[in-house]
mmCIF file of C-alpha atoms in Angstrom:
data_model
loop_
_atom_site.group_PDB
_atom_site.id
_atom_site.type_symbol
_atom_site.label_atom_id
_atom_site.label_comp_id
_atom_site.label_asym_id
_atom_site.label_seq_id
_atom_site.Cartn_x
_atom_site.Cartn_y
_atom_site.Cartn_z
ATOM 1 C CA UNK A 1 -14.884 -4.155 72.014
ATOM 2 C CA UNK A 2 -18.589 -4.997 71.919
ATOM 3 C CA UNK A 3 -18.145 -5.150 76.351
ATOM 4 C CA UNK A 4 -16.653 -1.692 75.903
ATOM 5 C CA UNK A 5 -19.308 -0.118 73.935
ATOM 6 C CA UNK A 6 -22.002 -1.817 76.003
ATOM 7 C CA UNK A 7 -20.405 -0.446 79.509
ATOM 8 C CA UNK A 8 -20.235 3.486 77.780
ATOM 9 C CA UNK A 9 -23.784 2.471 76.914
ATOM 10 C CA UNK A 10 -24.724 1.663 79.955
ATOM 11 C CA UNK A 11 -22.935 4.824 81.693
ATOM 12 C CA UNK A 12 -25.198 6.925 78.933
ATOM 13 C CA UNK A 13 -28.431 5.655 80.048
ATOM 14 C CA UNK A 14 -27.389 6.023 83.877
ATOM 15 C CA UNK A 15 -26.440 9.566 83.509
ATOM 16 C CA UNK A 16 -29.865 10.410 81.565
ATOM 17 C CA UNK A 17 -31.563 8.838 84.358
ATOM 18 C CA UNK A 18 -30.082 10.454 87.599
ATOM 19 C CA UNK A 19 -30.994 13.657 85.471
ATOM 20 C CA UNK A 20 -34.516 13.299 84.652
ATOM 21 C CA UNK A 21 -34.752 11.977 88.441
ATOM 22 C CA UNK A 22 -32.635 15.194 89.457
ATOM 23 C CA UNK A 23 -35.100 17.198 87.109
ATOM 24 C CA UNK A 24 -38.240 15.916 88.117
ATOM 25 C CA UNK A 25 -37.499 16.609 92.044
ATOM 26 C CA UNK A 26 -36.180 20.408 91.363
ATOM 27 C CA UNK A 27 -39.491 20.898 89.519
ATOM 28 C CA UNK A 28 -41.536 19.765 92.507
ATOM 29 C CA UNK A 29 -39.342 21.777 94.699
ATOM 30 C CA UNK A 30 -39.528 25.164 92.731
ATOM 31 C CA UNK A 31 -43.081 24.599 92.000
ATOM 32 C CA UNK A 32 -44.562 26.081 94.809
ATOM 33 C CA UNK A 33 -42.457 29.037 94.065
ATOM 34 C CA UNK A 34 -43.161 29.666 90.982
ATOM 35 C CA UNK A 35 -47.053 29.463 92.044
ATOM 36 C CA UNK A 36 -46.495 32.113 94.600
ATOM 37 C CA UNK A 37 -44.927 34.339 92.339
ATOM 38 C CA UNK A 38 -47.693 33.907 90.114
ATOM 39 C CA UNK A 39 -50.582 34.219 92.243
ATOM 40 C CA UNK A 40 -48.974 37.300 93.101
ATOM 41 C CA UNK A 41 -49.276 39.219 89.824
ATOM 42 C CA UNK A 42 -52.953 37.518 89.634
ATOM 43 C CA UNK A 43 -55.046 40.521 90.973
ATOM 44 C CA UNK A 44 -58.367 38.630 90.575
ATOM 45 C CA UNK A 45 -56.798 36.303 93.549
ATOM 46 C CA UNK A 46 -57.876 38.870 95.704
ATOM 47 C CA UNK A 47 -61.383 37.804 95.019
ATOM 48 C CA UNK A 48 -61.135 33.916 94.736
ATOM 49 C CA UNK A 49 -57.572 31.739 94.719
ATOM 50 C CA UNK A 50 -57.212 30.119 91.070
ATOM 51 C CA UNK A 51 -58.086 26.589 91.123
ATOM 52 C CA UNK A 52 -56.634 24.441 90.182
ATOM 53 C CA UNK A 53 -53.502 26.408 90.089
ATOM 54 C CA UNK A 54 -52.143 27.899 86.885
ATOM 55 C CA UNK A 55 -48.371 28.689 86.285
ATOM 56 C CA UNK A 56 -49.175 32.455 84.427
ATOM 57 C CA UNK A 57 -52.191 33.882 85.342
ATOM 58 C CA UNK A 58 -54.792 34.781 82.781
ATOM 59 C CA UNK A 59 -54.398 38.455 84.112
ATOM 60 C CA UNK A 60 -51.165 39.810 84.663
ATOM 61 C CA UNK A 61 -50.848 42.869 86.540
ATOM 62 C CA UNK A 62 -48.484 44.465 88.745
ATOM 63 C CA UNK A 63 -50.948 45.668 91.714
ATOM 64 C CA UNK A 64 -50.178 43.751 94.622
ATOM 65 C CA UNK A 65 -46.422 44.238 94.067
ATOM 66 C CA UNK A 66 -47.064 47.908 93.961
ATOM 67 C CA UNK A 67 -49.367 47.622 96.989
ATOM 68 C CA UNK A 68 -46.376 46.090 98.800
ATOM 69 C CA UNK A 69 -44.078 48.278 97.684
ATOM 70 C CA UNK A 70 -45.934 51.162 99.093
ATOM 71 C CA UNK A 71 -46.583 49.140 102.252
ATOM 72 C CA UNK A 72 -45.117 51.494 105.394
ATOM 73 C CA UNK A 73 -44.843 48.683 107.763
ATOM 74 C CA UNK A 74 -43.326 46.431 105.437
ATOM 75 C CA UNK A 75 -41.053 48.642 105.163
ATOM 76 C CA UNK A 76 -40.878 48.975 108.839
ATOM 77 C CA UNK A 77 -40.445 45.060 109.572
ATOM 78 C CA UNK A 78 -38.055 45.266 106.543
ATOM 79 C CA UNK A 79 -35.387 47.624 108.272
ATOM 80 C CA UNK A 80 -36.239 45.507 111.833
ATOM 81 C CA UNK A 81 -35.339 42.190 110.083
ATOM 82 C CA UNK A 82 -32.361 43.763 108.303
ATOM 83 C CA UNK A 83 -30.526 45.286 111.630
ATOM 84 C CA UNK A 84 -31.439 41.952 113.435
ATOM 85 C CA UNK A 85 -30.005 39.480 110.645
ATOM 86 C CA UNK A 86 -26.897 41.810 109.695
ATOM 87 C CA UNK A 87 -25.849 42.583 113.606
ATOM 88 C CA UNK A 88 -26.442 38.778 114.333
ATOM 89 C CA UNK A 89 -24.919 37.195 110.914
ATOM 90 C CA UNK A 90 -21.352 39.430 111.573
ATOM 91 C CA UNK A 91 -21.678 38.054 115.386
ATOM 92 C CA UNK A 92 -21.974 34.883 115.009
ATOM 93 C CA UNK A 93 -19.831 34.458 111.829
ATOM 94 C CA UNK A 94 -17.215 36.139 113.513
ATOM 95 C CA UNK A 95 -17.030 34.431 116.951
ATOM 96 C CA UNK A 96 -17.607 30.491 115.373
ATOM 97 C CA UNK A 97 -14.710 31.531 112.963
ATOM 98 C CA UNK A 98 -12.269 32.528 115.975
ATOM 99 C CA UNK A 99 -13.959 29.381 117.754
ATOM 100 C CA UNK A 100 -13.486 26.966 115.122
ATOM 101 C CA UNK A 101 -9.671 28.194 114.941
ATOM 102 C CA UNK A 102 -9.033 27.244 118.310
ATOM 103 C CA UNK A 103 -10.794 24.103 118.108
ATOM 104 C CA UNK A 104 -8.895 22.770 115.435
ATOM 105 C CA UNK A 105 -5.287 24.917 116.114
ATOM 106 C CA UNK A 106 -5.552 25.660 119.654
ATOM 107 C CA UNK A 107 -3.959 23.230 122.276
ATOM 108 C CA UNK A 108 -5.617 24.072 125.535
ATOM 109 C CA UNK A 109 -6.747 21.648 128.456
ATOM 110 C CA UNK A 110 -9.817 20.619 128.284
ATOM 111 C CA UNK A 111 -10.244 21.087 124.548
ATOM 112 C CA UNK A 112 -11.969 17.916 123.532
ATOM 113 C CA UNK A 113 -14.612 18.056 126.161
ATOM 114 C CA UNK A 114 -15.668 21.787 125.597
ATOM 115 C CA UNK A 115 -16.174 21.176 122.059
ATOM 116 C CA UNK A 116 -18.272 17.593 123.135
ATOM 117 C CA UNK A 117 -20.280 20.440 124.991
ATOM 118 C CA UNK A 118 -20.798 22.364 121.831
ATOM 119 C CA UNK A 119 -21.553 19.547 119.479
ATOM 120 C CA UNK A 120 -24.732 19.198 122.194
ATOM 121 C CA UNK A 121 -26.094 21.793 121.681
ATOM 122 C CA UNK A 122 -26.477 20.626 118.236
ATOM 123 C CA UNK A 123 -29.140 18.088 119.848
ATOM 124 C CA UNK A 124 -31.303 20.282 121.726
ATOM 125 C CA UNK A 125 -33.749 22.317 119.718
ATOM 126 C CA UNK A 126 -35.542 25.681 120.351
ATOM 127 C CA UNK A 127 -38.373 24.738 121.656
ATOM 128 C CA UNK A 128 -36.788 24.096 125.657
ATOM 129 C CA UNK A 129 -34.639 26.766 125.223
ATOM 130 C CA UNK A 130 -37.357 29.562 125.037
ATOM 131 C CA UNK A 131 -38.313 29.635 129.284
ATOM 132 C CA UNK A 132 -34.656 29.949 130.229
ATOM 133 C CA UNK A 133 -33.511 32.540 126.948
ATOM 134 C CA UNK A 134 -36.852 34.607 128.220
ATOM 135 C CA UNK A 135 -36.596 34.573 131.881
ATOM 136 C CA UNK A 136 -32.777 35.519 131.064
ATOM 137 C CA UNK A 137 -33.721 38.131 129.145
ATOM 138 C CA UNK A 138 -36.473 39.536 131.037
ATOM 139 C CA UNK A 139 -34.355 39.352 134.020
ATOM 140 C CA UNK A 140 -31.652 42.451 132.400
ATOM 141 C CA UNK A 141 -34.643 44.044 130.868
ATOM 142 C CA UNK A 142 -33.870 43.684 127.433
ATOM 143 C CA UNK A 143 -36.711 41.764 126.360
ATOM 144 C CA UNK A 144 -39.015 43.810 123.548
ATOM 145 C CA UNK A 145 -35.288 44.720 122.089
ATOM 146 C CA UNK A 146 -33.679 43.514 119.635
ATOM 147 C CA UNK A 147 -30.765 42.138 121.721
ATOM 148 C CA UNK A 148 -32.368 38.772 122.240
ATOM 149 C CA UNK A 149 -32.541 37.868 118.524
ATOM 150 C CA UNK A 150 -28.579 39.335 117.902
ATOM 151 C CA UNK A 151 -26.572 37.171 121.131
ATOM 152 C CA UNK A 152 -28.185 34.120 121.180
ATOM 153 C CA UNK A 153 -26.710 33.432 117.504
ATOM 154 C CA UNK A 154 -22.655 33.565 119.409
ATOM 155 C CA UNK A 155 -22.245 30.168 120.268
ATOM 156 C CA UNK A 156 -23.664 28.449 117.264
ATOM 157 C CA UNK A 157 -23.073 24.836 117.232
ATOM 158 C CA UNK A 158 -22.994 23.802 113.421
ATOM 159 C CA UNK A 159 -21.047 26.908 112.330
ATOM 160 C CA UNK A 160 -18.187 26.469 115.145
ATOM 161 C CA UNK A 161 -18.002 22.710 114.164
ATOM 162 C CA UNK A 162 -17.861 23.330 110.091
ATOM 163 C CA UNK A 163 -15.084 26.168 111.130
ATOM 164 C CA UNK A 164 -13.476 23.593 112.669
ATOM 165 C CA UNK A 165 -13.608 21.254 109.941
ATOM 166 C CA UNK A 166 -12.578 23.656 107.513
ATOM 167 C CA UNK A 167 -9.521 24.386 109.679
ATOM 168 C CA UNK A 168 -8.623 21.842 110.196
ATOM 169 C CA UNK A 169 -7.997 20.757 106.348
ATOM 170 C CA UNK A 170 -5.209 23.387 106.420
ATOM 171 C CA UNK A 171 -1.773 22.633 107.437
ATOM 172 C CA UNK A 172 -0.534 23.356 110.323
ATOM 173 C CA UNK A 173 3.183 24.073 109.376
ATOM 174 C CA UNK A 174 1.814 27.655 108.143
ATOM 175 C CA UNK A 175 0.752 28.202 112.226
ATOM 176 C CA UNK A 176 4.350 26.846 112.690
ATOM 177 C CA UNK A 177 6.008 28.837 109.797
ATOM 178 C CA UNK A 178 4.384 32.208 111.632
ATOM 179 C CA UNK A 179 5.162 31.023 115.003
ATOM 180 C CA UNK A 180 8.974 31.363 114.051
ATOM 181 C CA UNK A 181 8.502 34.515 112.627
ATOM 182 C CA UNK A 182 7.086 35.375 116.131
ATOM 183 C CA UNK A 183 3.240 36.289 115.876
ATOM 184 C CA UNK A 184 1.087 35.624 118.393
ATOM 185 C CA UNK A 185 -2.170 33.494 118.143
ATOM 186 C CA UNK A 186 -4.417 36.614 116.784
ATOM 187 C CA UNK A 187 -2.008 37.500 114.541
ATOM 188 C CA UNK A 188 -1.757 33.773 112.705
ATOM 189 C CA UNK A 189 -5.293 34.156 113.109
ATOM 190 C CA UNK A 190 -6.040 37.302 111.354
ATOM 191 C CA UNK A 191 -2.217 37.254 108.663
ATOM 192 C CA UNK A 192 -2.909 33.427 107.956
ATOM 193 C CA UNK A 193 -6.098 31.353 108.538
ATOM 194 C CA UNK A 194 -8.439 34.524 108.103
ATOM 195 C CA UNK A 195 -7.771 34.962 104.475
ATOM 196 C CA UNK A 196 -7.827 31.581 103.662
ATOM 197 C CA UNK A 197 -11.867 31.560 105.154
ATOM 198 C CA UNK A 198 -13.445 32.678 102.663
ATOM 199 C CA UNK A 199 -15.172 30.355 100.827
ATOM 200 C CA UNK A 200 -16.531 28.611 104.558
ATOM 201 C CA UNK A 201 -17.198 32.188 106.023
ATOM 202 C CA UNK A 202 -19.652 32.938 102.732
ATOM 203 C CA UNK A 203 -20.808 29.472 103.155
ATOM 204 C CA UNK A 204 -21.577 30.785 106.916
ATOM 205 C CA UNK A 205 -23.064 33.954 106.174
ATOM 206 C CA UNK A 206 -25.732 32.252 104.243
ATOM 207 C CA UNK A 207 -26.715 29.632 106.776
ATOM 208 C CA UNK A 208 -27.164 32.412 109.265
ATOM 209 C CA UNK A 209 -28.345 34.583 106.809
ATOM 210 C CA UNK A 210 -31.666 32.678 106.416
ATOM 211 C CA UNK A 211 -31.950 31.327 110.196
ATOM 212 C CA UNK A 212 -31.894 34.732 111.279
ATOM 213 C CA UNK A 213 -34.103 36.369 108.417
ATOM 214 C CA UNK A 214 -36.718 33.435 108.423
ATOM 215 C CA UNK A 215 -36.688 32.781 112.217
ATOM 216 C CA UNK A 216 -40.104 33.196 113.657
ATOM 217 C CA UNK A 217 -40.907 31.495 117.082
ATOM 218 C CA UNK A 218 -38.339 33.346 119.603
ATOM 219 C CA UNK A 219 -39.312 36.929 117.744
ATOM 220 C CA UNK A 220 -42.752 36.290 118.549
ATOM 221 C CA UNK A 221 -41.654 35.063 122.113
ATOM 222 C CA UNK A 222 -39.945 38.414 122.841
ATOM 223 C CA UNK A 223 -41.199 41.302 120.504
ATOM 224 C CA UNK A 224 -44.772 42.434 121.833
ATOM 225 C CA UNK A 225 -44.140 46.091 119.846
ATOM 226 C CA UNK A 226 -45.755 45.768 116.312
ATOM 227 C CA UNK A 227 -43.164 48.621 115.241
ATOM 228 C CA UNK A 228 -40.667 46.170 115.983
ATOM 229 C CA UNK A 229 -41.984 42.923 114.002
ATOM 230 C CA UNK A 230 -39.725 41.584 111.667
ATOM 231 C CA UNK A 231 -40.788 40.476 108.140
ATOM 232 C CA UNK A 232 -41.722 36.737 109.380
ATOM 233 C CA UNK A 233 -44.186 38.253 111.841
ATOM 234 C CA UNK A 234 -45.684 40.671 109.954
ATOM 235 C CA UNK A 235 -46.171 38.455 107.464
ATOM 236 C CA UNK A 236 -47.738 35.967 109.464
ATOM 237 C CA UNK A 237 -49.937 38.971 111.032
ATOM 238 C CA UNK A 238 -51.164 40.289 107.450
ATOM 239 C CA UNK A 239 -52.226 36.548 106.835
ATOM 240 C CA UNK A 240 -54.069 36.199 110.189
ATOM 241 C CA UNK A 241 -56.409 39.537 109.515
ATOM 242 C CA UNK A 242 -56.670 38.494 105.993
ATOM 243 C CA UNK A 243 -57.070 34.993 105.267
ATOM 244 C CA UNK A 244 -57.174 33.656 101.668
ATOM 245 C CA UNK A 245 -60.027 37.286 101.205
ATOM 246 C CA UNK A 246 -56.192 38.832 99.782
ATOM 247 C CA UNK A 247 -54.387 35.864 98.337
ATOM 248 C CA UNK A 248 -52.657 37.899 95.234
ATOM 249 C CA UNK A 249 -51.484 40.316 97.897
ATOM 250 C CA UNK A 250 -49.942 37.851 100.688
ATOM 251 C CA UNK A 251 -48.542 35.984 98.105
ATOM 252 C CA UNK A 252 -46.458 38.981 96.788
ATOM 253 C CA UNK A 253 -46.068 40.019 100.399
ATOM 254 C CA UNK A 254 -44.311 36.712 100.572
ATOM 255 C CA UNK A 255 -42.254 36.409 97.387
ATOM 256 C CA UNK A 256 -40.672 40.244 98.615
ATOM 257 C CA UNK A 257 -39.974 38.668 102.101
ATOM 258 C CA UNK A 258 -37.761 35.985 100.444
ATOM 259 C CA UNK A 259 -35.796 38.672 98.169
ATOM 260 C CA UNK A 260 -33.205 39.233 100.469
ATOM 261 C CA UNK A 261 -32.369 35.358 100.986
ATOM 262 C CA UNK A 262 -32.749 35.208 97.038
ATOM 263 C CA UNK A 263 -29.908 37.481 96.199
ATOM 264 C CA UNK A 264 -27.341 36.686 99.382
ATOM 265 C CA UNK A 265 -27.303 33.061 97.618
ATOM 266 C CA UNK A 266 -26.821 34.665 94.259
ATOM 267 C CA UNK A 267 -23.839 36.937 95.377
ATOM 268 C CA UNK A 268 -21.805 34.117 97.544
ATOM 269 C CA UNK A 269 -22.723 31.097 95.533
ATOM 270 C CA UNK A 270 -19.159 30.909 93.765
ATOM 271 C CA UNK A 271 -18.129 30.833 97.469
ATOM 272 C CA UNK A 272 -19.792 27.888 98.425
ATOM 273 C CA UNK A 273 -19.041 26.104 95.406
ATOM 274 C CA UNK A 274 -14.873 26.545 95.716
ATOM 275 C CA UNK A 275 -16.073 25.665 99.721
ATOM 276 C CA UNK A 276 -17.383 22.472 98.241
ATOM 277 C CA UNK A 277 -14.451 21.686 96.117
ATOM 278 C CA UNK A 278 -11.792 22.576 98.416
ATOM 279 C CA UNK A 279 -13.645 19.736 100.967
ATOM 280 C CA UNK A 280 -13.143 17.202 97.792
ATOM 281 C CA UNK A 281 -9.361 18.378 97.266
ATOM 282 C CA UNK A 282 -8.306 17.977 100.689
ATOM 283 C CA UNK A 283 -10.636 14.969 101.454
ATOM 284 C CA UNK A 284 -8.119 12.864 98.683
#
């Protein structure tokens, strides 16, 4: 009996102590957040940066958020960063869905070794892919477009292999069970495994959601036109001309830029949790 009691004991402290550890790193990880939000409705921080910094600033006003608001090429990068992350978030969602399918479904020769050659690309990172992507680019003429920030995203390594994961966790007698009822591949595609996607597709959407909204090198590689500039490099232009002289303002400047990212999570969360637990159910 006493054993007993000791081991629920035992469990009690455990659990109190992976949450105060859990606690303490979340607070160091949303404290620079909620310092940027703060700094933001500090309008003295356009003269001198608080220090050292305070959570709620002494004077609270709203006039760098209405600054931004009113901001025309905000605005402007806004509506560039939104037609480059929606175009390439439904392009590359799409294609690693139909990719992962036929990774995990298909039976074609060569199977195992294309998706070895895909995996790869997992291991080689932007930086030696920017002379080829521009000199292929520049070569059709598309380069100051926004074409070469919308097709790169198709063949996306991570996304085609967690498709494929996720596919491959459902059975295949439904592919059979359709099969007999004579569809075709793009019909068991789109009748069967499509609506069953949802949870990995929102899980999708969200990884390229921010990789597309937050990337910044290959934009600045290929986007000379100012009136083209997406929020990341106007952002990172306002800061340039500014410096810490307009602190309250960039800092507002840079809690609207993460908005968007902000309430995509919010919206497909649920998603990503039944994702999670659907990986635990099968995983048994």
């Amino acid at each position: 009996m006493k054993t007993t009691m000791s081991h629920k004991k035992m469990e009690r402290i455990s659990t109190w102590f992976k949450f105060i550890i859990l606690l303490v790193f979340g607070a160091l990880l949303i404290a620079p957040f909620v310092w940027m939000i703060s700094v933001g409705f500090d309008k003295t921080a356009n003269v001198t940066m608080p220090f050292p910094p305070k959570l709620i600033p002494e004077q609270i006003s709203g006039f760098n958020y209405g600054i931004v608001f009113e901001n025309g090429r905000l605005i402007q990068s806004y509506m560039n960063s939104a037609i480059v992350t929606v175009s390439s978030v439904l392009i590359s969602v799409s294609a690693s869905l139909m990719a992962g399918y036929a990774f995990s479904k298909g039976t074609f020769k060569g199977k195992k070794f294309l998706f070895i050659l895909v995996l790869c690309t997992l291991m080689i990172p932007m930086e030696p892919r920017l002379i080829p992507l521009y000199k292929l680019f520049n070569s059709v003429d598309l380069l100051n477009t926004f074409w070469p920030l919308i097709l790169p995203p198709i063949i996306n390594g991570m996304l085609i292999f967690l498709c494929k994961q996720f596919f491959d966790q459902l059975p295949d007698t439904l592919r059979e069970a359709a099969q007999i009822d004579g569809a075709g591949e793009f019909k068991i595609f789109f009748k069967v495994y499509f609506p069953l996607s949802g949870p990995i597709a929102a899980t999708m959407v969200i990884l390229a959601f921010i990789w597309s909204w937050n990337d910044f090198m290959w934009p600045l590689v290929v986007l000379n036109d100012q009136e083209l500039h997406t929020v990341p490099l106007y952002l990172a232009s306002f800061s340039l001309e500014n410096g810490t002289s307009l602190g309250g303002l960039t800092m507002a400047l840079a809690t609207v830029s993460i908005l968007p990212i902000v309430v995509v999570y919010l919206f497909l969360q649920r998603y990503i949790i039944q994702s999670i637990a659907l990986s635990g159910v099968k995983g048994e």
